[in-house]
Amino acid sequence: MSTVPIDLERLAHQLRNPVTVIRTLAHLVYKRLEGADPNRPLLAAIEQECSRLDDLLDLNSHTFELQVIDLHNLLATLVGKWKLIAQQQERLFEAHLTALPLVRSNAPALQEILTNLLDNAIKYTPAGGQVSLSSFVDHERQDWCCISIADTGEGIADPDLARIYEPYYRGNQTASTTGQGLGLAIVRDLTGRIGARIEMCSTPGDGSVFTLYIPVAPSEQPLATGE
């Protein structure tokens, strides 16, 4: 085994203890506050993010268990969080969620994919711009659920389109924005590992649209483990 996987496993192990402490302390303070206290939602958000970090540490595994997931509920939770983030950063955020069939996927991986896409959309959209998320069933192939994330940012220049999923690659238009160039590489990797697919279209000056396709769960069929 190479040193990189060993280092990642050691780091994941070392991070779990402080994450557990933070989550426990947040929960204790949460329980001491009255039901109407405005700080309770903030503490609940801290607990949720600690749980997400735990899930992220597990994503280092080479295999994912694919399960039946209520995609609509997952999206509704994400939308509430990202509306607040967009508002704090002076961006408009719109969501158009429709009724969806259950999907076959991995919830932590899906959350991380969507988090990276939404983070990029808000990051590269100027103040006053708009980010929108919509969900729908593919009209041509009813066995795919779709999530589309659109922004009104600068878009992606043609020379950069073929390289946006490369780790650490950052196009010329992103030079003034902080980041490591890993978000879309993570999206591409996780998408493939859960049997989903990602498509993108972008027009310089008019923004970008990323669409995630997730397989609908087969009815009355046991689900296998994905890689």
mmCIF file with all atom_site columns, C-alpha atoms in Angstrom:
data_model
loop_
_atom_site.group_PDB
_atom_site.id
_atom_site.type_symbol
_atom_site.label_atom_id
_atom_site.label_alt_id
_atom_site.label_comp_id
_atom_site.label_asym_id
_atom_site.label_entity_id
_atom_site.label_seq_id
_atom_site.pdbx_PDB_ins_code
_atom_site.Cartn_x
_atom_site.Cartn_y
_atom_site.Cartn_z
_atom_site.occupancy
_atom_site.B_iso_or_equiv
_atom_site.pdbx_formal_charge
_atom_site.auth_seq_id
_atom_site.auth_comp_id
_atom_site.auth_asym_id
_atom_site.auth_atom_id
_atom_site.pdbx_PDB_model_num
ATOM 1   C CA . MET A 1 1   ? 0.000   0.000  0.000   1.00 0.00 ? 1   MET A CA 1
ATOM 2   C CA . SER A 1 2   ? 1.336   3.459  -0.852  1.00 0.00 ? 2   SER A CA 1
ATOM 3   C CA . THR A 1 3   ? 1.971   6.133  1.790   1.00 0.00 ? 3   THR A CA 1
ATOM 4   C CA . VAL A 1 4   ? -0.842  8.355  0.490   1.00 0.00 ? 4   VAL A CA 1
ATOM 5   C CA . PRO A 1 5   ? -3.726  6.020  1.472   1.00 0.00 ? 5   PRO A CA 1
ATOM 6   C CA . ILE A 1 6   ? -2.009  5.386  4.828   1.00 0.00 ? 6   ILE A CA 1
ATOM 7   C CA . ASP A 1 7   ? -1.699  9.136  5.452   1.00 0.00 ? 7   ASP A CA 1
ATOM 8   C CA . LEU A 1 8   ? -5.348  9.676  4.524   1.00 0.00 ? 8   LEU A CA 1
ATOM 9   C CA . GLU A 1 9   ? -6.493  6.914  6.846   1.00 0.00 ? 9   GLU A CA 1
ATOM 10  C CA . ARG A 1 10  ? -4.373  8.327  9.686   1.00 0.00 ? 10  ARG A CA 1
ATOM 11  C CA . LEU A 1 11  ? -5.726  11.824 9.094   1.00 0.00 ? 11  LEU A CA 1
ATOM 12  C CA . ALA A 1 12  ? -9.310  10.554 9.033   1.00 0.00 ? 12  ALA A CA 1
ATOM 13  C CA . HIS A 1 13  ? -8.737  8.715  12.306  1.00 0.00 ? 13  HIS A CA 1
ATOM 14  C CA . GLN A 1 14  ? -7.206  11.783 13.982  1.00 0.00 ? 14  GLN A CA 1
ATOM 15  C CA . LEU A 1 15  ? -10.014 14.069 12.844  1.00 0.00 ? 15  LEU A CA 1
ATOM 16  C CA . ARG A 1 16  ? -12.851 11.935 14.172  1.00 0.00 ? 16  ARG A CA 1
ATOM 17  C CA . ASN A 1 17  ? -12.183 12.662 17.860  1.00 0.00 ? 17  ASN A CA 1
ATOM 18  C CA . PRO A 1 18  ? -12.307 16.486 17.648  1.00 0.00 ? 18  PRO A CA 1
ATOM 19  C CA . VAL A 1 19  ? -15.337 16.275 15.355  1.00 0.00 ? 19  VAL A CA 1
ATOM 20  C CA . THR A 1 20  ? -17.106 14.105 17.927  1.00 0.00 ? 20  THR A CA 1
ATOM 21  C CA . VAL A 1 21  ? -16.229 16.565 20.710  1.00 0.00 ? 21  VAL A CA 1
ATOM 22  C CA . ILE A 1 22  ? -17.544 19.544 18.729  1.00 0.00 ? 22  ILE A CA 1
ATOM 23  C CA . ARG A 1 23  ? -20.783 17.740 17.891  1.00 0.00 ? 23  ARG A CA 1
ATOM 24  C CA . THR A 1 24  ? -21.296 16.630 21.506  1.00 0.00 ? 24  THR A CA 1
ATOM 25  C CA . LEU A 1 25  ? -20.689 20.109 22.938  1.00 0.00 ? 25  LEU A CA 1
ATOM 26  C CA . ALA A 1 26  ? -23.021 21.686 20.380  1.00 0.00 ? 26  ALA A CA 1
ATOM 27  C CA . HIS A 1 27  ? -25.710 19.158 21.295  1.00 0.00 ? 27  HIS A CA 1
ATOM 28  C CA . LEU A 1 28  ? -25.311 19.826 25.035  1.00 0.00 ? 28  LEU A CA 1
ATOM 29  C CA . VAL A 1 29  ? -25.651 23.577 24.559  1.00 0.00 ? 29  VAL A CA 1
ATOM 30  C CA . TYR A 1 30  ? -28.607 23.014 22.213  1.00 0.00 ? 30  TYR A CA 1
ATOM 31  C CA . LYS A 1 31  ? -30.473 21.047 24.896  1.00 0.00 ? 31  LYS A CA 1
ATOM 32  C CA . ARG A 1 32  ? -29.926 23.792 27.492  1.00 0.00 ? 32  ARG A CA 1
ATOM 33  C CA . LEU A 1 33  ? -31.500 26.508 25.362  1.00 0.00 ? 33  LEU A CA 1
ATOM 34  C CA . GLU A 1 34  ? -35.205 27.265 25.313  1.00 0.00 ? 34  GLU A CA 1
ATOM 35  C CA . GLY A 1 35  ? -37.177 26.125 22.279  1.00 0.00 ? 35  GLY A CA 1
ATOM 36  C CA . ALA A 1 36  ? -37.546 29.657 20.891  1.00 0.00 ? 36  ALA A CA 1
ATOM 37  C CA . ASP A 1 37  ? -33.898 30.623 21.350  1.00 0.00 ? 37  ASP A CA 1
ATOM 38  C CA . PRO A 1 38  ? -32.539 31.915 17.995  1.00 0.00 ? 38  PRO A CA 1
ATOM 39  C CA . ASN A 1 39  ? -29.223 30.145 18.606  1.00 0.00 ? 39  ASN A CA 1
ATOM 40  C CA . ARG A 1 40  ? -30.755 26.662 18.486  1.00 0.00 ? 40  ARG A CA 1
ATOM 41  C CA . PRO A 1 41  ? -30.868 26.488 14.652  1.00 0.00 ? 41  PRO A CA 1
ATOM 42  C CA . LEU A 1 42  ? -27.201 27.523 14.547  1.00 0.00 ? 42  LEU A CA 1
ATOM 43  C CA . LEU A 1 43  ? -26.225 24.744 16.937  1.00 0.00 ? 43  LEU A CA 1
ATOM 44  C CA . ALA A 1 44  ? -28.327 22.257 14.991  1.00 0.00 ? 44  ALA A CA 1
ATOM 45  C CA . ALA A 1 45  ? -26.468 23.330 11.843  1.00 0.00 ? 45  ALA A CA 1
ATOM 46  C CA . ILE A 1 46  ? -23.140 22.716 13.607  1.00 0.00 ? 46  ILE A CA 1
ATOM 47  C CA . GLU A 1 47  ? -24.278 19.191 14.497  1.00 0.00 ? 47  GLU A CA 1
ATOM 48  C CA . GLN A 1 48  ? -25.353 18.557 10.903  1.00 0.00 ? 48  GLN A CA 1
ATOM 49  C CA . GLU A 1 49  ? -22.020 19.760 9.525   1.00 0.00 ? 49  GLU A CA 1
ATOM 50  C CA . CYS A 1 50  ? -20.132 17.556 11.987  1.00 0.00 ? 50  CYS A CA 1
ATOM 51  C CA . SER A 1 51  ? -22.148 14.587 10.745  1.00 0.00 ? 51  SER A CA 1
ATOM 52  C CA . ARG A 1 52  ? -21.344 15.593 7.181   1.00 0.00 ? 52  ARG A CA 1
ATOM 53  C CA . LEU A 1 53  ? -17.640 15.747 8.040   1.00 0.00 ? 53  LEU A CA 1
ATOM 54  C CA . ASP A 1 54  ? -17.891 12.229 9.457   1.00 0.00 ? 54  ASP A CA 1
ATOM 55  C CA . ASP A 1 55  ? -19.435 11.126 6.171   1.00 0.00 ? 55  ASP A CA 1
ATOM 56  C CA . LEU A 1 56  ? -16.661 12.864 4.229   1.00 0.00 ? 56  LEU A CA 1
ATOM 57  C CA . LEU A 1 57  ? -14.044 10.938 6.159   1.00 0.00 ? 57  LEU A CA 1
ATOM 58  C CA . ASP A 1 58  ? -15.823 7.730  5.145   1.00 0.00 ? 58  ASP A CA 1
ATOM 59  C CA . LEU A 1 59  ? -15.760 8.728  1.466   1.00 0.00 ? 59  LEU A CA 1
ATOM 60  C CA . ASN A 1 60  ? -12.092 7.728  1.356   1.00 0.00 ? 60  ASN A CA 1
ATOM 61  C CA . SER A 1 61  ? -13.388 4.154  1.083   1.00 0.00 ? 61  SER A CA 1
ATOM 62  C CA . HIS A 1 62  ? -13.105 2.653  -2.390  1.00 0.00 ? 62  HIS A CA 1
ATOM 63  C CA . THR A 1 63  ? -16.621 1.218  -2.293  1.00 0.00 ? 63  THR A CA 1
ATOM 64  C CA . PHE A 1 64  ? -19.986 2.759  -1.535  1.00 0.00 ? 64  PHE A CA 1
ATOM 65  C CA . GLU A 1 65  ? -23.137 1.027  -0.409  1.00 0.00 ? 65  GLU A CA 1
ATOM 66  C CA . LEU A 1 66  ? -25.904 2.015  -2.805  1.00 0.00 ? 66  LEU A CA 1
ATOM 67  C CA . GLN A 1 67  ? -29.281 2.439  -1.144  1.00 0.00 ? 67  GLN A CA 1
ATOM 68  C CA . VAL A 1 68  ? -32.787 3.611  -1.929  1.00 0.00 ? 68  VAL A CA 1
ATOM 69  C CA . ILE A 1 69  ? -32.865 7.356  -1.233  1.00 0.00 ? 69  ILE A CA 1
ATOM 70  C CA . ASP A 1 70  ? -35.654 9.912  -1.052  1.00 0.00 ? 70  ASP A CA 1
ATOM 71  C CA . LEU A 1 71  ? -33.989 12.501 -3.258  1.00 0.00 ? 71  LEU A CA 1
ATOM 72  C CA . HIS A 1 72  ? -36.675 15.132 -2.695  1.00 0.00 ? 72  HIS A CA 1
ATOM 73  C CA . ASN A 1 73  ? -36.087 15.150 1.076   1.00 0.00 ? 73  ASN A CA 1
ATOM 74  C CA . LEU A 1 74  ? -32.321 15.287 0.610   1.00 0.00 ? 74  LEU A CA 1
ATOM 75  C CA . LEU A 1 75  ? -32.672 18.273 -1.717  1.00 0.00 ? 75  LEU A CA 1
ATOM 76  C CA . ALA A 1 76  ? -35.108 20.081 0.578   1.00 0.00 ? 76  ALA A CA 1
ATOM 77  C CA . THR A 1 77  ? -32.555 19.934 3.401   1.00 0.00 ? 77  THR A CA 1
ATOM 78  C CA . LEU A 1 78  ? -29.755 21.221 1.173   1.00 0.00 ? 78  LEU A CA 1
ATOM 79  C CA . VAL A 1 79  ? -31.887 24.031 -0.230  1.00 0.00 ? 79  VAL A CA 1
ATOM 80  C CA . GLY A 1 80  ? -32.609 25.453 3.226   1.00 0.00 ? 80  GLY A CA 1
ATOM 81  C CA . LYS A 1 81  ? -28.909 25.576 4.047   1.00 0.00 ? 81  LYS A CA 1
ATOM 82  C CA . TRP A 1 82  ? -27.774 27.061 0.748   1.00 0.00 ? 82  TRP A CA 1
ATOM 83  C CA . LYS A 1 83  ? -30.448 29.737 0.707   1.00 0.00 ? 83  LYS A CA 1
ATOM 84  C CA . LEU A 1 84  ? -28.898 31.117 3.891   1.00 0.00 ? 84  LEU A CA 1
ATOM 85  C CA . ILE A 1 85  ? -25.370 30.899 2.476   1.00 0.00 ? 85  ILE A CA 1
ATOM 86  C CA . ALA A 1 86  ? -26.396 32.642 -0.748  1.00 0.00 ? 86  ALA A CA 1
ATOM 87  C CA . GLN A 1 87  ? -28.194 35.366 1.187   1.00 0.00 ? 87  GLN A CA 1
ATOM 88  C CA . GLN A 1 88  ? -25.125 36.001 3.345   1.00 0.00 ? 88  GLN A CA 1
ATOM 89  C CA . GLN A 1 89  ? -23.027 36.374 0.186   1.00 0.00 ? 89  GLN A CA 1
ATOM 90  C CA . GLU A 1 90  ? -25.570 38.652 -1.530  1.00 0.00 ? 90  GLU A CA 1
ATOM 91  C CA . ARG A 1 91  ? -26.624 36.150 -4.186  1.00 0.00 ? 91  ARG A CA 1
ATOM 92  C CA . LEU A 1 92  ? -30.170 35.204 -5.087  1.00 0.00 ? 92  LEU A CA 1
ATOM 93  C CA . PHE A 1 93  ? -31.047 31.527 -4.724  1.00 0.00 ? 93  PHE A CA 1
ATOM 94  C CA . GLU A 1 94  ? -34.071 29.858 -6.278  1.00 0.00 ? 94  GLU A CA 1
ATOM 95  C CA . ALA A 1 95  ? -35.166 26.238 -6.007  1.00 0.00 ? 95  ALA A CA 1
ATOM 96  C CA . HIS A 1 96  ? -37.724 24.404 -8.118  1.00 0.00 ? 96  HIS A CA 1
ATOM 97  C CA . LEU A 1 97  ? -38.284 20.949 -6.643  1.00 0.00 ? 97  LEU A CA 1
ATOM 98  C CA . THR A 1 98  ? -40.748 18.508 -8.179  1.00 0.00 ? 98  THR A CA 1
ATOM 99  C CA . ALA A 1 99  ? -42.023 15.142 -6.992  1.00 0.00 ? 99  ALA A CA 1
ATOM 100 C CA . LEU A 1 100 ? -39.394 12.500 -7.737  1.00 0.00 ? 100 LEU A CA 1
ATOM 101 C CA . PRO A 1 101 ? -39.218 8.714  -7.626  1.00 0.00 ? 101 PRO A CA 1
ATOM 102 C CA . LEU A 1 102 ? -36.797 7.091  -5.202  1.00 0.00 ? 102 LEU A CA 1
ATOM 103 C CA . VAL A 1 103 ? -33.237 6.848  -6.499  1.00 0.00 ? 103 VAL A CA 1
ATOM 104 C CA . ARG A 1 104 ? -30.461 4.301  -6.169  1.00 0.00 ? 104 ARG A CA 1
ATOM 105 C CA . SER A 1 105 ? -27.436 6.098  -4.785  1.00 0.00 ? 105 SER A CA 1
ATOM 106 C CA . ASN A 1 106 ? -25.277 6.942  -1.762  1.00 0.00 ? 106 ASN A CA 1
ATOM 107 C CA . ALA A 1 107 ? -26.504 9.859  0.354   1.00 0.00 ? 107 ALA A CA 1
ATOM 108 C CA . PRO A 1 108 ? -23.138 11.178 1.667   1.00 0.00 ? 108 PRO A CA 1
ATOM 109 C CA . ALA A 1 109 ? -21.635 11.073 -1.831  1.00 0.00 ? 109 ALA A CA 1
ATOM 110 C CA . LEU A 1 110 ? -24.685 12.827 -3.299  1.00 0.00 ? 110 LEU A CA 1
ATOM 111 C CA . GLN A 1 111 ? -24.522 15.531 -0.645  1.00 0.00 ? 111 GLN A CA 1
ATOM 112 C CA . GLU A 1 112 ? -20.843 16.111 -1.350  1.00 0.00 ? 112 GLU A CA 1
ATOM 113 C CA . ILE A 1 113 ? -21.401 16.292 -5.117  1.00 0.00 ? 113 ILE A CA 1
ATOM 114 C CA . LEU A 1 114 ? -24.203 18.827 -4.738  1.00 0.00 ? 114 LEU A CA 1
ATOM 115 C CA . THR A 1 115 ? -22.305 20.797 -2.097  1.00 0.00 ? 115 THR A CA 1
ATOM 116 C CA . ASN A 1 116 ? -19.336 21.218 -4.442  1.00 0.00 ? 116 ASN A CA 1
ATOM 117 C CA . LEU A 1 117 ? -21.565 22.228 -7.363  1.00 0.00 ? 117 LEU A CA 1
ATOM 118 C CA . LEU A 1 118 ? -23.505 24.760 -5.274  1.00 0.00 ? 118 LEU A CA 1
ATOM 119 C CA . ASP A 1 119 ? -20.343 26.125 -3.689  1.00 0.00 ? 119 ASP A CA 1
ATOM 120 C CA . ASN A 1 120 ? -18.830 26.702 -7.135  1.00 0.00 ? 120 ASN A CA 1
ATOM 121 C CA . ALA A 1 121 ? -22.026 28.260 -8.469  1.00 0.00 ? 121 ALA A CA 1
ATOM 122 C CA . ILE A 1 122 ? -22.198 30.782 -5.634  1.00 0.00 ? 122 ILE A CA 1
ATOM 123 C CA . LYS A 1 123 ? -18.451 31.406 -5.607  1.00 0.00 ? 123 LYS A CA 1
ATOM 124 C CA . TYR A 1 124 ? -18.279 32.267 -9.307  1.00 0.00 ? 124 TYR A CA 1
ATOM 125 C CA . THR A 1 125 ? -21.504 34.282 -9.424  1.00 0.00 ? 125 THR A CA 1
ATOM 126 C CA . PRO A 1 126 ? -21.055 38.001 -8.697  1.00 0.00 ? 126 PRO A CA 1
ATOM 127 C CA . ALA A 1 127 ? -22.968 39.751 -5.922  1.00 0.00 ? 127 ALA A CA 1
ATOM 128 C CA . GLY A 1 128 ? -26.536 40.342 -7.060  1.00 0.00 ? 128 GLY A CA 1
ATOM 129 C CA . GLY A 1 129 ? -26.399 37.352 -9.409  1.00 0.00 ? 129 GLY A CA 1
ATOM 130 C CA . GLN A 1 130 ? -28.573 34.269 -9.206  1.00 0.00 ? 130 GLN A CA 1
ATOM 131 C CA . VAL A 1 131 ? -28.084 30.565 -8.585  1.00 0.00 ? 131 VAL A CA 1
ATOM 132 C CA . SER A 1 132 ? -30.953 28.158 -9.216  1.00 0.00 ? 132 SER A CA 1
ATOM 133 C CA . LEU A 1 133 ? -31.476 24.489 -8.445  1.00 0.00 ? 133 LEU A CA 1
ATOM 134 C CA . SER A 1 134 ? -34.169 22.422 -10.122 1.00 0.00 ? 134 SER A CA 1
ATOM 135 C CA . SER A 1 135 ? -35.097 18.747 -10.006 1.00 0.00 ? 135 SER A CA 1
ATOM 136 C CA . PHE A 1 136 ? -36.978 16.733 -12.603 1.00 0.00 ? 136 PHE A CA 1
ATOM 137 C CA . VAL A 1 137 ? -37.261 13.340 -14.264 1.00 0.00 ? 137 VAL A CA 1
ATOM 138 C CA . ASP A 1 138 ? -35.516 12.907 -17.619 1.00 0.00 ? 138 ASP A CA 1
ATOM 139 C CA . HIS A 1 139 ? -38.313 13.084 -20.208 1.00 0.00 ? 139 HIS A CA 1
ATOM 140 C CA . GLU A 1 140 ? -36.457 10.882 -22.693 1.00 0.00 ? 140 GLU A CA 1
ATOM 141 C CA . ARG A 1 141 ? -35.358 8.240  -20.190 1.00 0.00 ? 141 ARG A CA 1
ATOM 142 C CA . GLN A 1 142 ? -37.707 7.904  -17.243 1.00 0.00 ? 142 GLN A CA 1
ATOM 143 C CA . ASP A 1 143 ? -35.141 5.863  -15.299 1.00 0.00 ? 143 ASP A CA 1
ATOM 144 C CA . TRP A 1 144 ? -33.028 8.930  -14.483 1.00 0.00 ? 144 TRP A CA 1
ATOM 145 C CA . CYS A 1 145 ? -33.703 11.723 -11.991 1.00 0.00 ? 145 CYS A CA 1
ATOM 146 C CA . CYS A 1 146 ? -31.997 15.009 -12.773 1.00 0.00 ? 146 CYS A CA 1
ATOM 147 C CA . ILE A 1 147 ? -30.712 17.886 -10.665 1.00 0.00 ? 147 ILE A CA 1
ATOM 148 C CA . SER A 1 148 ? -29.742 21.028 -12.533 1.00 0.00 ? 148 SER A CA 1
ATOM 149 C CA . ILE A 1 149 ? -27.679 23.815 -10.941 1.00 0.00 ? 149 ILE A CA 1
ATOM 150 C CA . ALA A 1 150 ? -27.437 27.023 -12.964 1.00 0.00 ? 150 ALA A CA 1
ATOM 151 C CA . ASP A 1 151 ? -25.656 30.285 -12.252 1.00 0.00 ? 151 ASP A CA 1
ATOM 152 C CA . THR A 1 152 ? -25.323 33.727 -13.811 1.00 0.00 ? 152 THR A CA 1
ATOM 153 C CA . GLY A 1 153 ? -21.562 33.917 -13.418 1.00 0.00 ? 153 GLY A CA 1
ATOM 154 C CA . GLU A 1 154 ? -18.889 34.545 -16.031 1.00 0.00 ? 154 GLU A CA 1
ATOM 155 C CA . GLY A 1 155 ? -19.196 31.106 -17.566 1.00 0.00 ? 155 GLY A CA 1
ATOM 156 C CA . ILE A 1 156 ? -16.287 28.933 -18.655 1.00 0.00 ? 156 ILE A CA 1
ATOM 157 C CA . ALA A 1 157 ? -14.043 29.861 -21.559 1.00 0.00 ? 157 ALA A CA 1
ATOM 158 C CA . ASP A 1 158 ? -13.874 27.369 -24.436 1.00 0.00 ? 158 ASP A CA 1
ATOM 159 C CA . PRO A 1 159 ? -10.165 26.506 -23.884 1.00 0.00 ? 159 PRO A CA 1
ATOM 160 C CA . ASP A 1 160 ? -10.958 25.491 -20.295 1.00 0.00 ? 160 ASP A CA 1
ATOM 161 C CA . LEU A 1 161 ? -13.976 23.260 -20.986 1.00 0.00 ? 161 LEU A CA 1
ATOM 162 C CA . ALA A 1 162 ? -11.983 20.096 -21.640 1.00 0.00 ? 162 ALA A CA 1
ATOM 163 C CA . ARG A 1 163 ? -9.981  20.475 -18.423 1.00 0.00 ? 163 ARG A CA 1
ATOM 164 C CA . ILE A 1 164 ? -12.467 21.600 -15.773 1.00 0.00 ? 164 ILE A CA 1
ATOM 165 C CA . TYR A 1 165 ? -12.575 18.152 -14.130 1.00 0.00 ? 165 TYR A CA 1
ATOM 166 C CA . GLU A 1 166 ? -8.785  17.877 -13.813 1.00 0.00 ? 166 GLU A CA 1
ATOM 167 C CA . PRO A 1 167 ? -7.503  18.038 -10.220 1.00 0.00 ? 167 PRO A CA 1
ATOM 168 C CA . TYR A 1 168 ? -5.946  21.421 -9.356  1.00 0.00 ? 168 TYR A CA 1
ATOM 169 C CA . TYR A 1 169 ? -6.807  22.918 -12.745 1.00 0.00 ? 169 TYR A CA 1
ATOM 170 C CA . ARG A 1 170 ? -8.068  26.494 -12.576 1.00 0.00 ? 170 ARG A CA 1
ATOM 171 C CA . GLY A 1 171 ? -8.923  28.469 -15.683 1.00 0.00 ? 171 GLY A CA 1
ATOM 172 C CA . ASN A 1 172 ? -7.908  32.051 -16.317 1.00 0.00 ? 172 ASN A CA 1
ATOM 173 C CA . GLN A 1 173 ? -11.339 33.341 -15.297 1.00 0.00 ? 173 GLN A CA 1
ATOM 174 C CA . THR A 1 174 ? -10.975 31.850 -11.811 1.00 0.00 ? 174 THR A CA 1
ATOM 175 C CA . ALA A 1 175 ? -7.642  33.479 -11.000 1.00 0.00 ? 175 ALA A CA 1
ATOM 176 C CA . SER A 1 176 ? -9.233  36.159 -8.807  1.00 0.00 ? 176 SER A CA 1
ATOM 177 C CA . THR A 1 177 ? -11.293 33.633 -6.809  1.00 0.00 ? 177 THR A CA 1
ATOM 178 C CA . THR A 1 178 ? -9.889  31.560 -3.961  1.00 0.00 ? 178 THR A CA 1
ATOM 179 C CA . GLY A 1 179 ? -9.852  27.796 -4.355  1.00 0.00 ? 179 GLY A CA 1
ATOM 180 C CA . GLN A 1 180 ? -7.689  24.751 -4.990  1.00 0.00 ? 180 GLN A CA 1
ATOM 181 C CA . GLY A 1 181 ? -9.256  23.499 -8.202  1.00 0.00 ? 181 GLY A CA 1
ATOM 182 C CA . LEU A 1 182 ? -10.466 20.282 -6.574  1.00 0.00 ? 182 LEU A CA 1
ATOM 183 C CA . GLY A 1 183 ? -14.252 20.728 -6.395  1.00 0.00 ? 183 GLY A CA 1
ATOM 184 C CA . LEU A 1 184 ? -15.149 19.511 -9.879  1.00 0.00 ? 184 LEU A CA 1
ATOM 185 C CA . ALA A 1 185 ? -12.530 16.748 -9.741  1.00 0.00 ? 185 ALA A CA 1
ATOM 186 C CA . ILE A 1 186 ? -14.274 15.451 -6.614  1.00 0.00 ? 186 ILE A CA 1
ATOM 187 C CA . VAL A 1 187 ? -17.640 15.762 -8.361  1.00 0.00 ? 187 VAL A CA 1
ATOM 188 C CA . ARG A 1 188 ? -16.422 13.717 -11.329 1.00 0.00 ? 188 ARG A CA 1
ATOM 189 C CA . ASP A 1 189 ? -14.871 11.026 -9.136  1.00 0.00 ? 189 ASP A CA 1
ATOM 190 C CA . LEU A 1 190 ? -17.875 10.582 -6.836  1.00 0.00 ? 190 LEU A CA 1
ATOM 191 C CA . THR A 1 191 ? -20.340 10.713 -9.711  1.00 0.00 ? 191 THR A CA 1
ATOM 192 C CA . GLY A 1 192 ? -18.665 7.768  -11.388 1.00 0.00 ? 192 GLY A CA 1
ATOM 193 C CA . ARG A 1 193 ? -18.430 5.790  -8.163  1.00 0.00 ? 193 ARG A CA 1
ATOM 194 C CA . ILE A 1 194 ? -22.185 5.960  -7.477  1.00 0.00 ? 194 ILE A CA 1
ATOM 195 C CA . GLY A 1 195 ? -23.273 5.151  -11.030 1.00 0.00 ? 195 GLY A CA 1
ATOM 196 C CA . ALA A 1 196 ? -24.468 8.679  -11.805 1.00 0.00 ? 196 ALA A CA 1
ATOM 197 C CA . ARG A 1 197 ? -23.310 11.023 -14.569 1.00 0.00 ? 197 ARG A CA 1
ATOM 198 C CA . ILE A 1 198 ? -22.656 14.739 -14.883 1.00 0.00 ? 198 ILE A CA 1
ATOM 199 C CA . GLU A 1 199 ? -23.149 17.047 -17.860 1.00 0.00 ? 199 GLU A CA 1
ATOM 200 C CA . MET A 1 200 ? -22.252 20.698 -18.245 1.00 0.00 ? 200 MET A CA 1
ATOM 201 C CA . CYS A 1 201 ? -22.962 23.521 -20.648 1.00 0.00 ? 201 CYS A CA 1
ATOM 202 C CA . SER A 1 202 ? -21.521 27.006 -20.346 1.00 0.00 ? 202 SER A CA 1
ATOM 203 C CA . THR A 1 203 ? -21.552 30.243 -22.287 1.00 0.00 ? 203 THR A CA 1
ATOM 204 C CA . PRO A 1 204 ? -18.880 32.847 -21.507 1.00 0.00 ? 204 PRO A CA 1
ATOM 205 C CA . GLY A 1 205 ? -20.623 35.859 -20.039 1.00 0.00 ? 205 GLY A CA 1
ATOM 206 C CA . ASP A 1 206 ? -23.911 34.016 -19.405 1.00 0.00 ? 206 ASP A CA 1
ATOM 207 C CA . GLY A 1 207 ? -23.029 31.471 -16.727 1.00 0.00 ? 207 GLY A CA 1
ATOM 208 C CA . SER A 1 208 ? -22.953 27.687 -16.476 1.00 0.00 ? 208 SER A CA 1
ATOM 209 C CA . VAL A 1 209 ? -25.392 24.822 -15.968 1.00 0.00 ? 209 VAL A CA 1
ATOM 210 C CA . PHE A 1 210 ? -24.369 21.506 -14.412 1.00 0.00 ? 210 PHE A CA 1
ATOM 211 C CA . THR A 1 211 ? -26.864 18.639 -14.569 1.00 0.00 ? 211 THR A CA 1
ATOM 212 C CA . LEU A 1 212 ? -26.509 15.540 -12.424 1.00 0.00 ? 212 LEU A CA 1
ATOM 213 C CA . TYR A 1 213 ? -28.261 12.346 -13.586 1.00 0.00 ? 213 TYR A CA 1
ATOM 214 C CA . ILE A 1 214 ? -29.068 9.791  -10.870 1.00 0.00 ? 214 ILE A CA 1
ATOM 215 C CA . PRO A 1 215 ? -30.528 6.335  -11.608 1.00 0.00 ? 215 PRO A CA 1
ATOM 216 C CA . VAL A 1 216 ? -34.038 5.667  -10.353 1.00 0.00 ? 216 VAL A CA 1
ATOM 217 C CA . ALA A 1 217 ? -34.217 2.800  -7.859  1.00 0.00 ? 217 ALA A CA 1
ATOM 218 C CA . PRO A 1 218 ? -35.514 -0.426 -9.419  1.00 0.00 ? 218 PRO A CA 1
ATOM 219 C CA . SER A 1 219 ? -38.729 -1.429 -7.669  1.00 0.00 ? 219 SER A CA 1
ATOM 220 C CA . GLU A 1 220 ? -38.750 -4.587 -5.557  1.00 0.00 ? 220 GLU A CA 1
ATOM 221 C CA . GLN A 1 221 ? -35.103 -5.270 -6.358  1.00 0.00 ? 221 GLN A CA 1
ATOM 222 C CA . PRO A 1 222 ? -32.311 -5.597 -3.768  1.00 0.00 ? 222 PRO A CA 1
ATOM 223 C CA . LEU A 1 223 ? -29.494 -3.109 -4.210  1.00 0.00 ? 223 LEU A CA 1
ATOM 224 C CA . ALA A 1 224 ? -25.870 -4.128 -4.551  1.00 0.00 ? 224 ALA A CA 1
ATOM 225 C CA . THR A 1 225 ? -22.697 -2.436 -3.379  1.00 0.00 ? 225 THR A CA 1
ATOM 226 C CA . GLY A 1 226 ? -21.233 0.067  -5.844  1.00 0.00 ? 226 GLY A CA 1
ATOM 227 C CA . GLU A 1 227 ? -17.648 0.980  -6.529  1.00 0.00 ? 227 GLU A CA 1
#
